[in-house]
Amino acid sequence: MSNFPKSKVKNVLVSQPKPADNDKNPYLDLGRKYSLNINFRQFIRVEGLSAMDFRAQRIDILAHGAVILTSRLAVDHFFRVCNEMRITVPEIMKYFCINEQTAYLQKYIQYRKRKIFFGHGTLLDLVDVIRKNKDEKFLLPCSDVHKEQIADFLDELKISYTKGIFYRTVSADLSDIKNLSEYDVLVFFTPAGIRSLKQNFPNFKQAGTRIAAFGHATAQMVKQLGYRLDIFAPNPQNPSMSMALDAYIKEANKR
């Protein structure tokens, strides 16, 4: 964390999608609390791998009897790749989803004909049912940027699986932002967001703009790319980014 002077905060850019007007959002709440201008802009976007790029991984989808789906993106891109490669997923394929929301498979298959298992938020909820199907070969569709906890979990269970990249995180086009320096605080949640900042604004001089980062990997990328880290979360006092911003702005704006 830097010791850069805490000058007054008025304009904040949050690198997340703009919430619906009726959504309760902690950043909009901060805006009302301190009379701030809060803007939202995604710095990254998800792009599906083409069938050609997927083939380069030499993964035979039909050699697997089960699929682990950790997000709606994983669901959508698994079936998209199958469709583009003209693969008919057999009815005997088993689906393991981390929650019911992920298991919205009826968009692609008939529920009554398939074996679908879902947890209540984490893959740990599926330990018993995965163990009962340990003879299956599992396919784990994921992004090029992903956490290794699920792979570590499957290794621990001694499950045979293939990790396949079905989609990737890339920098968004931010050419519509004409003057980044008008913001007092830029808020980031992923290393990819910081890389997008560098890619879209290679000549950006941080000067008095404060950078807030959520998570150690994001904070590390801030420093790695030569920026100054001013606000960090989670920390013992502020477990969320909105709380860390609240504490910082309260101190900065009383001056």
mmCIF file of C-alpha atoms in Angstrom:
data_model
loop_
_atom_site.group_PDB
_atom_site.id
_atom_site.type_symbol
_atom_site.label_atom_id
_atom_site.label_comp_id
_atom_site.label_asym_id
_atom_site.label_seq_id
_atom_site.Cartn_x
_atom_site.Cartn_y
_atom_site.Cartn_z
ATOM 1 C CA MET A 1 0.000 0.000 0.000
ATOM 2 C CA SER A 2 1.281 3.456 -0.895
ATOM 3 C CA ASN A 3 1.483 6.512 1.331
ATOM 4 C CA PHE A 4 0.166 8.746 -1.442
ATOM 5 C CA PRO A 5 -1.774 11.709 0.004
ATOM 6 C CA LYS A 6 -5.494 11.048 0.434
ATOM 7 C CA SER A 7 -6.910 13.895 -1.655
ATOM 8 C CA LYS A 8 -10.672 14.323 -2.003
ATOM 9 C CA VAL A 9 -12.567 11.712 -4.028
ATOM 10 C CA LYS A 10 -15.398 12.781 -6.315
ATOM 11 C CA ASN A 11 -15.308 10.551 -9.422
ATOM 12 C CA VAL A 12 -14.979 6.754 -9.262
ATOM 13 C CA LEU A 13 -14.796 4.214 -12.104
ATOM 14 C CA VAL A 14 -15.732 0.639 -11.147
ATOM 15 C CA SER A 15 -14.579 -2.023 -13.629
ATOM 16 C CA GLN A 16 -17.825 -3.999 -13.455
ATOM 17 C CA PRO A 17 -20.999 -4.065 -15.569
ATOM 18 C CA LYS A 18 -23.444 -1.274 -14.881
ATOM 19 C CA PRO A 19 -26.122 -2.595 -12.496
ATOM 20 C CA ALA A 20 -29.792 -2.498 -13.386
ATOM 21 C CA ASP A 21 -31.491 0.682 -12.200
ATOM 22 C CA ASN A 22 -33.429 -1.149 -9.518
ATOM 23 C CA ASP A 23 -30.477 -3.211 -8.284
ATOM 24 C CA LYS A 24 -29.190 -2.517 -4.816
ATOM 25 C CA ASN A 25 -25.497 -1.898 -5.387
ATOM 26 C CA PRO A 26 -22.902 -1.077 -2.699
ATOM 27 C CA TYR A 27 -21.039 1.310 -5.019
ATOM 28 C CA LEU A 28 -24.175 3.272 -5.839
ATOM 29 C CA ASP A 29 -24.852 3.374 -2.098
ATOM 30 C CA LEU A 30 -21.379 4.885 -1.627
ATOM 31 C CA GLY A 31 -22.151 7.427 -4.317
ATOM 32 C CA ARG A 32 -25.254 8.557 -2.473
ATOM 33 C CA LYS A 33 -23.494 8.553 0.890
ATOM 34 C CA TYR A 34 -20.602 10.784 -0.216
ATOM 35 C CA SER A 35 -22.190 12.577 -3.221
ATOM 36 C CA LEU A 36 -19.852 10.842 -5.677
ATOM 37 C CA ASN A 37 -20.072 10.305 -9.418
ATOM 38 C CA ILE A 38 -19.916 6.501 -9.804
ATOM 39 C CA ASN A 39 -19.432 5.082 -13.292
ATOM 40 C CA PHE A 40 -19.286 1.418 -14.316
ATOM 41 C CA ARG A 41 -17.323 0.006 -17.234
ATOM 42 C CA GLN A 42 -16.170 -3.550 -17.850
ATOM 43 C CA PHE A 43 -12.472 -3.665 -18.711
ATOM 44 C CA ILE A 44 -12.615 -7.289 -19.850
ATOM 45 C CA ARG A 45 -14.909 -9.509 -21.893
ATOM 46 C CA VAL A 46 -15.297 -13.237 -22.454
ATOM 47 C CA GLU A 47 -14.593 -14.667 -25.885
ATOM 48 C CA GLY A 48 -15.349 -18.228 -26.923
ATOM 49 C CA LEU A 49 -12.588 -20.334 -28.444
ATOM 50 C CA SER A 50 -13.190 -21.188 -32.075
ATOM 51 C CA ALA A 51 -13.561 -24.837 -33.038
ATOM 52 C CA MET A 52 -10.122 -24.629 -34.662
ATOM 53 C CA ASP A 53 -8.484 -23.314 -31.488
ATOM 54 C CA PHE A 54 -10.267 -25.926 -29.401
ATOM 55 C CA ARG A 55 -9.078 -28.742 -31.683
ATOM 56 C CA ALA A 56 -5.496 -27.605 -31.079
ATOM 57 C CA GLN A 57 -5.870 -28.895 -27.504
ATOM 58 C CA ARG A 58 -6.453 -32.411 -28.886
ATOM 59 C CA ILE A 59 -9.364 -33.096 -26.550
ATOM 60 C CA ASP A 60 -11.839 -35.797 -27.525
ATOM 61 C CA ILE A 61 -15.089 -34.669 -25.909
ATOM 62 C CA LEU A 62 -16.810 -37.990 -26.573
ATOM 63 C CA ALA A 63 -14.045 -39.859 -24.727
ATOM 64 C CA HIS A 64 -15.539 -38.432 -21.527
ATOM 65 C CA GLY A 65 -18.584 -39.764 -19.722
ATOM 66 C CA ALA A 66 -19.102 -36.805 -17.396
ATOM 67 C CA VAL A 67 -18.802 -33.011 -17.489
ATOM 68 C CA ILE A 68 -18.172 -30.678 -14.543
ATOM 69 C CA LEU A 69 -19.846 -27.293 -15.069
ATOM 70 C CA THR A 70 -18.809 -24.481 -12.733
ATOM 71 C CA SER A 71 -20.611 -21.516 -14.318
ATOM 72 C CA ARG A 72 -23.194 -20.573 -16.909
ATOM 73 C CA LEU A 73 -20.331 -19.538 -19.170
ATOM 74 C CA ALA A 74 -18.973 -23.079 -18.951
ATOM 75 C CA VAL A 75 -22.411 -24.468 -19.839
ATOM 76 C CA ASP A 76 -22.903 -22.138 -22.802
ATOM 77 C CA HIS A 77 -19.443 -22.593 -24.280
ATOM 78 C CA PHE A 78 -19.392 -26.370 -23.788
ATOM 79 C CA PHE A 79 -22.521 -26.773 -25.894
ATOM 80 C CA ARG A 80 -21.420 -24.060 -28.349
ATOM 81 C CA VAL A 81 -18.160 -25.892 -29.074
ATOM 82 C CA CYS A 82 -20.018 -29.195 -29.427
ATOM 83 C CA ASN A 83 -22.400 -27.569 -31.898
ATOM 84 C CA GLU A 84 -19.616 -25.940 -33.927
ATOM 85 C CA MET A 85 -17.732 -29.246 -34.082
ATOM 86 C CA ARG A 86 -20.954 -31.090 -34.979
ATOM 87 C CA ILE A 87 -20.646 -33.306 -31.921
ATOM 88 C CA THR A 88 -23.835 -34.934 -30.675
ATOM 89 C CA VAL A 89 -23.540 -35.266 -26.916
ATOM 90 C CA PRO A 90 -24.878 -38.720 -25.959
ATOM 91 C CA GLU A 91 -27.837 -39.043 -23.618
ATOM 92 C CA ILE A 92 -25.710 -41.088 -21.219
ATOM 93 C CA MET A 93 -23.434 -38.090 -20.528
ATOM 94 C CA LYS A 94 -23.495 -37.102 -16.850
ATOM 95 C CA TYR A 95 -23.468 -33.471 -15.714
ATOM 96 C CA PHE A 96 -22.076 -32.255 -12.386
ATOM 97 C CA CYS A 97 -23.006 -28.631 -11.612
ATOM 98 C CA ILE A 98 -21.936 -26.564 -8.605
ATOM 99 C CA ASN A 99 -25.454 -25.201 -8.071
ATOM 100 C CA GLU A 100 -28.971 -25.229 -9.481
ATOM 101 C CA GLN A 101 -28.378 -21.965 -11.323
ATOM 102 C CA THR A 102 -25.526 -23.546 -13.250
ATOM 103 C CA ALA A 103 -27.758 -26.514 -13.979
ATOM 104 C CA TYR A 104 -29.983 -24.588 -16.398
ATOM 105 C CA LEU A 105 -29.208 -27.318 -18.890
ATOM 106 C CA GLN A 106 -32.793 -27.524 -20.113
ATOM 107 C CA LYS A 107 -31.742 -24.799 -22.548
ATOM 108 C CA TYR A 108 -29.700 -27.480 -24.318
ATOM 109 C CA ILE A 109 -30.964 -30.904 -23.251
ATOM 110 C CA GLN A 110 -34.069 -32.665 -21.944
ATOM 111 C CA TYR A 111 -33.763 -32.989 -18.179
ATOM 112 C CA ARG A 112 -35.779 -36.165 -17.870
ATOM 113 C CA LYS A 113 -33.422 -38.094 -20.120
ATOM 114 C CA ARG A 114 -30.159 -37.047 -18.487
ATOM 115 C CA LYS A 115 -28.201 -37.662 -15.306
ATOM 116 C CA ILE A 116 -27.705 -34.269 -13.678
ATOM 117 C CA PHE A 117 -26.212 -33.646 -10.247
ATOM 118 C CA PHE A 118 -25.861 -30.267 -8.575
ATOM 119 C CA GLY A 119 -24.461 -28.860 -5.354
ATOM 120 C CA HIS A 120 -25.328 -25.803 -3.319
ATOM 121 C CA GLY A 121 -22.522 -23.474 -4.360
ATOM 122 C CA THR A 122 -19.289 -25.472 -4.386
ATOM 123 C CA LEU A 123 -17.985 -28.690 -5.855
ATOM 124 C CA LEU A 124 -17.435 -29.969 -2.312
ATOM 125 C CA ASP A 125 -21.183 -30.600 -2.174
ATOM 126 C CA LEU A 126 -20.682 -33.201 -4.907
ATOM 127 C CA VAL A 127 -17.895 -35.210 -3.270
ATOM 128 C CA ASP A 128 -20.016 -38.276 -2.566
ATOM 129 C CA VAL A 129 -21.667 -38.450 -5.973
ATOM 130 C CA ILE A 130 -18.355 -37.860 -7.780
ATOM 131 C CA ARG A 131 -16.776 -40.673 -5.782
ATOM 132 C CA LYS A 132 -19.650 -42.945 -6.780
ATOM 133 C CA ASN A 133 -18.796 -42.146 -10.407
ATOM 134 C CA LYS A 134 -15.013 -42.300 -10.031
ATOM 135 C CA ASP A 135 -14.708 -44.748 -12.927
ATOM 136 C CA GLU A 136 -15.923 -42.066 -15.328
ATOM 137 C CA LYS A 137 -13.520 -39.805 -17.188
ATOM 138 C CA PHE A 138 -14.505 -36.214 -16.408
ATOM 139 C CA LEU A 139 -14.239 -33.143 -18.634
ATOM 140 C CA LEU A 140 -13.738 -29.756 -16.954
ATOM 141 C CA PRO A 141 -14.584 -26.842 -19.310
ATOM 142 C CA CYS A 142 -12.960 -23.621 -18.122
ATOM 143 C CA SER A 143 -11.468 -20.283 -19.108
ATOM 144 C CA ASP A 144 -7.832 -19.576 -19.894
ATOM 145 C CA VAL A 145 -7.812 -17.673 -16.576
ATOM 146 C CA HIS A 146 -9.111 -19.923 -13.818
ATOM 147 C CA LYS A 147 -8.507 -20.976 -10.248
ATOM 148 C CA GLU A 148 -6.772 -24.282 -9.648
ATOM 149 C CA GLN A 149 -8.879 -25.286 -6.621
ATOM 150 C CA ILE A 150 -11.207 -27.501 -8.652
ATOM 151 C CA ALA A 151 -8.339 -29.305 -10.384
ATOM 152 C CA ASP A 152 -6.624 -29.743 -7.005
ATOM 153 C CA PHE A 153 -9.891 -31.086 -5.589
ATOM 154 C CA LEU A 154 -10.189 -33.669 -8.383
ATOM 155 C CA ASP A 155 -6.534 -34.649 -7.966
ATOM 156 C CA GLU A 156 -7.153 -35.213 -4.269
ATOM 157 C CA LEU A 157 -10.069 -37.513 -5.091
ATOM 158 C CA LYS A 158 -7.866 -39.313 -7.651
ATOM 159 C CA ILE A 159 -10.406 -38.622 -10.390
ATOM 160 C CA SER A 160 -9.466 -39.012 -14.053
ATOM 161 C CA TYR A 161 -10.242 -35.715 -15.776
ATOM 162 C CA THR A 162 -9.282 -33.440 -18.651
ATOM 163 C CA LYS A 163 -9.163 -29.679 -18.254
ATOM 164 C CA GLY A 164 -10.245 -27.981 -21.467
ATOM 165 C CA ILE A 165 -10.142 -24.288 -22.367
ATOM 166 C CA PHE A 166 -13.506 -23.437 -23.973
ATOM 167 C CA TYR A 167 -13.429 -19.639 -23.562
ATOM 168 C CA ARG A 168 -10.981 -16.912 -22.629
ATOM 169 C CA THR A 169 -10.841 -13.518 -20.980
ATOM 170 C CA VAL A 170 -9.659 -10.695 -23.234
ATOM 171 C CA SER A 171 -9.366 -6.926 -22.927
ATOM 172 C CA ALA A 172 -12.454 -4.917 -23.808
ATOM 173 C CA ASP A 173 -12.305 -2.015 -26.256
ATOM 174 C CA LEU A 174 -12.256 1.089 -24.047
ATOM 175 C CA SER A 175 -11.742 3.661 -26.802
ATOM 176 C CA ASP A 176 -14.957 5.402 -25.710
ATOM 177 C CA ILE A 177 -13.218 6.530 -22.490
ATOM 178 C CA LYS A 178 -11.572 9.760 -23.591
ATOM 179 C CA ASN A 179 -10.021 10.966 -20.349
ATOM 180 C CA LEU A 180 -9.171 8.369 -17.728
ATOM 181 C CA SER A 181 -7.494 11.007 -15.563
ATOM 182 C CA GLU A 182 -10.859 12.574 -14.728
ATOM 183 C CA TYR A 183 -11.409 9.722 -12.276
ATOM 184 C CA ASP A 184 -10.050 9.994 -8.757
ATOM 185 C CA VAL A 185 -10.297 6.228 -8.148
ATOM 186 C CA LEU A 186 -10.169 3.245 -10.528
ATOM 187 C CA VAL A 187 -11.474 -0.007 -9.024
ATOM 188 C CA PHE A 188 -10.261 -3.413 -10.267
ATOM 189 C CA PHE A 189 -11.147 -6.994 -9.365
ATOM 190 C CA THR A 190 -8.962 -9.156 -11.623
ATOM 191 C CA PRO A 191 -5.413 -9.181 -13.012
ATOM 192 C CA ALA A 192 -6.979 -9.214 -16.496
ATOM 193 C CA GLY A 193 -8.648 -5.885 -15.726
ATOM 194 C CA ILE A 194 -5.281 -4.320 -14.898
ATOM 195 C CA ARG A 195 -3.758 -5.739 -18.086
ATOM 196 C CA SER A 196 -6.643 -4.203 -20.018
ATOM 197 C CA LEU A 197 -5.857 -0.828 -18.434
ATOM 198 C CA LYS A 198 -2.277 -1.103 -19.686
ATOM 199 C CA GLN A 199 -3.315 -2.307 -23.138
ATOM 200 C CA ASN A 200 -6.000 0.323 -23.693
ATOM 201 C CA PHE A 201 -4.126 3.232 -22.118
ATOM 202 C CA PRO A 202 -0.393 2.582 -22.622
ATOM 203 C CA ASN A 203 0.418 6.260 -22.016
ATOM 204 C CA PHE A 204 -1.683 6.622 -18.871
ATOM 205 C CA LYS A 205 0.180 8.432 -16.087
ATOM 206 C CA GLN A 206 -1.328 7.602 -12.716
ATOM 207 C CA ALA A 207 -0.358 10.832 -10.941
ATOM 208 C CA GLY A 208 -3.217 11.625 -8.523
ATOM 209 C CA THR A 209 -5.504 8.800 -9.665
ATOM 210 C CA ARG A 210 -5.885 6.194 -6.944
ATOM 211 C CA ILE A 211 -6.022 2.493 -7.901
ATOM 212 C CA ALA A 212 -8.032 0.031 -5.814
ATOM 213 C CA ALA A 213 -7.471 -3.712 -6.202
ATOM 214 C CA PHE A 214 -9.420 -6.683 -4.886
ATOM 215 C CA GLY A 215 -7.397 -9.816 -4.185
ATOM 216 C CA HIS A 216 -3.674 -10.466 -3.967
ATOM 217 C CA ALA A 217 -3.321 -11.520 -7.607
ATOM 218 C CA THR A 218 -4.899 -8.249 -8.769
ATOM 219 C CA ALA A 219 -2.743 -6.221 -6.376
ATOM 220 C CA GLN A 220 0.373 -7.998 -7.609
ATOM 221 C CA MET A 221 -0.510 -7.189 -11.228
ATOM 222 C CA VAL A 222 -0.973 -3.500 -10.310
ATOM 223 C CA LYS A 223 2.596 -3.378 -9.028
ATOM 224 C CA GLN A 224 3.978 -5.595 -11.792
ATOM 225 C CA LEU A 225 2.731 -3.212 -14.481
ATOM 226 C CA GLY A 226 4.238 -0.226 -12.714
ATOM 227 C CA TYR A 227 1.179 1.320 -11.088
ATOM 228 C CA ARG A 228 0.783 2.479 -7.503
ATOM 229 C CA LEU A 229 -1.578 0.508 -5.252
ATOM 230 C CA ASP A 230 -3.585 2.845 -3.025
ATOM 231 C CA ILE A 231 -6.543 0.767 -1.802
ATOM 232 C CA PHE A 232 -6.584 -2.981 -1.162
ATOM 233 C CA ALA A 233 -9.270 -5.454 -0.168
ATOM 234 C CA PRO A 234 -9.969 -7.779 1.446
ATOM 235 C CA ASN A 235 -8.180 -6.795 4.625
ATOM 236 C CA PRO A 236 -8.902 -7.498 8.316
ATOM 237 C CA GLN A 237 -10.919 -4.303 8.723
ATOM 238 C CA ASN A 238 -12.636 -4.339 5.328
ATOM 239 C CA PRO A 239 -13.521 -7.753 3.863
ATOM 240 C CA SER A 240 -15.187 -6.240 0.775
ATOM 241 C CA MET A 241 -14.055 -3.677 -1.786
ATOM 242 C CA SER A 242 -17.017 -1.408 -1.066
ATOM 243 C CA MET A 243 -16.069 -1.352 2.629
ATOM 244 C CA ALA A 244 -12.425 -0.571 1.803
ATOM 245 C CA LEU A 245 -13.532 2.285 -0.455
ATOM 246 C CA ASP A 246 -15.886 3.566 2.222
ATOM 247 C CA ALA A 247 -13.079 3.694 4.788
ATOM 248 C CA TYR A 248 -10.702 5.408 2.352
ATOM 249 C CA ILE A 249 -13.214 7.997 1.111
ATOM 250 C CA LYS A 250 -14.376 8.789 4.646
ATOM 251 C CA GLU A 251 -10.789 9.681 5.532
ATOM 252 C CA ALA A 252 -9.965 11.443 2.248
ATOM 253 C CA ASN A 253 -13.103 13.579 2.012
ATOM 254 C CA LYS A 254 -13.004 14.947 5.536
ATOM 255 C CA ARG A 255 -9.864 16.899 4.720
#
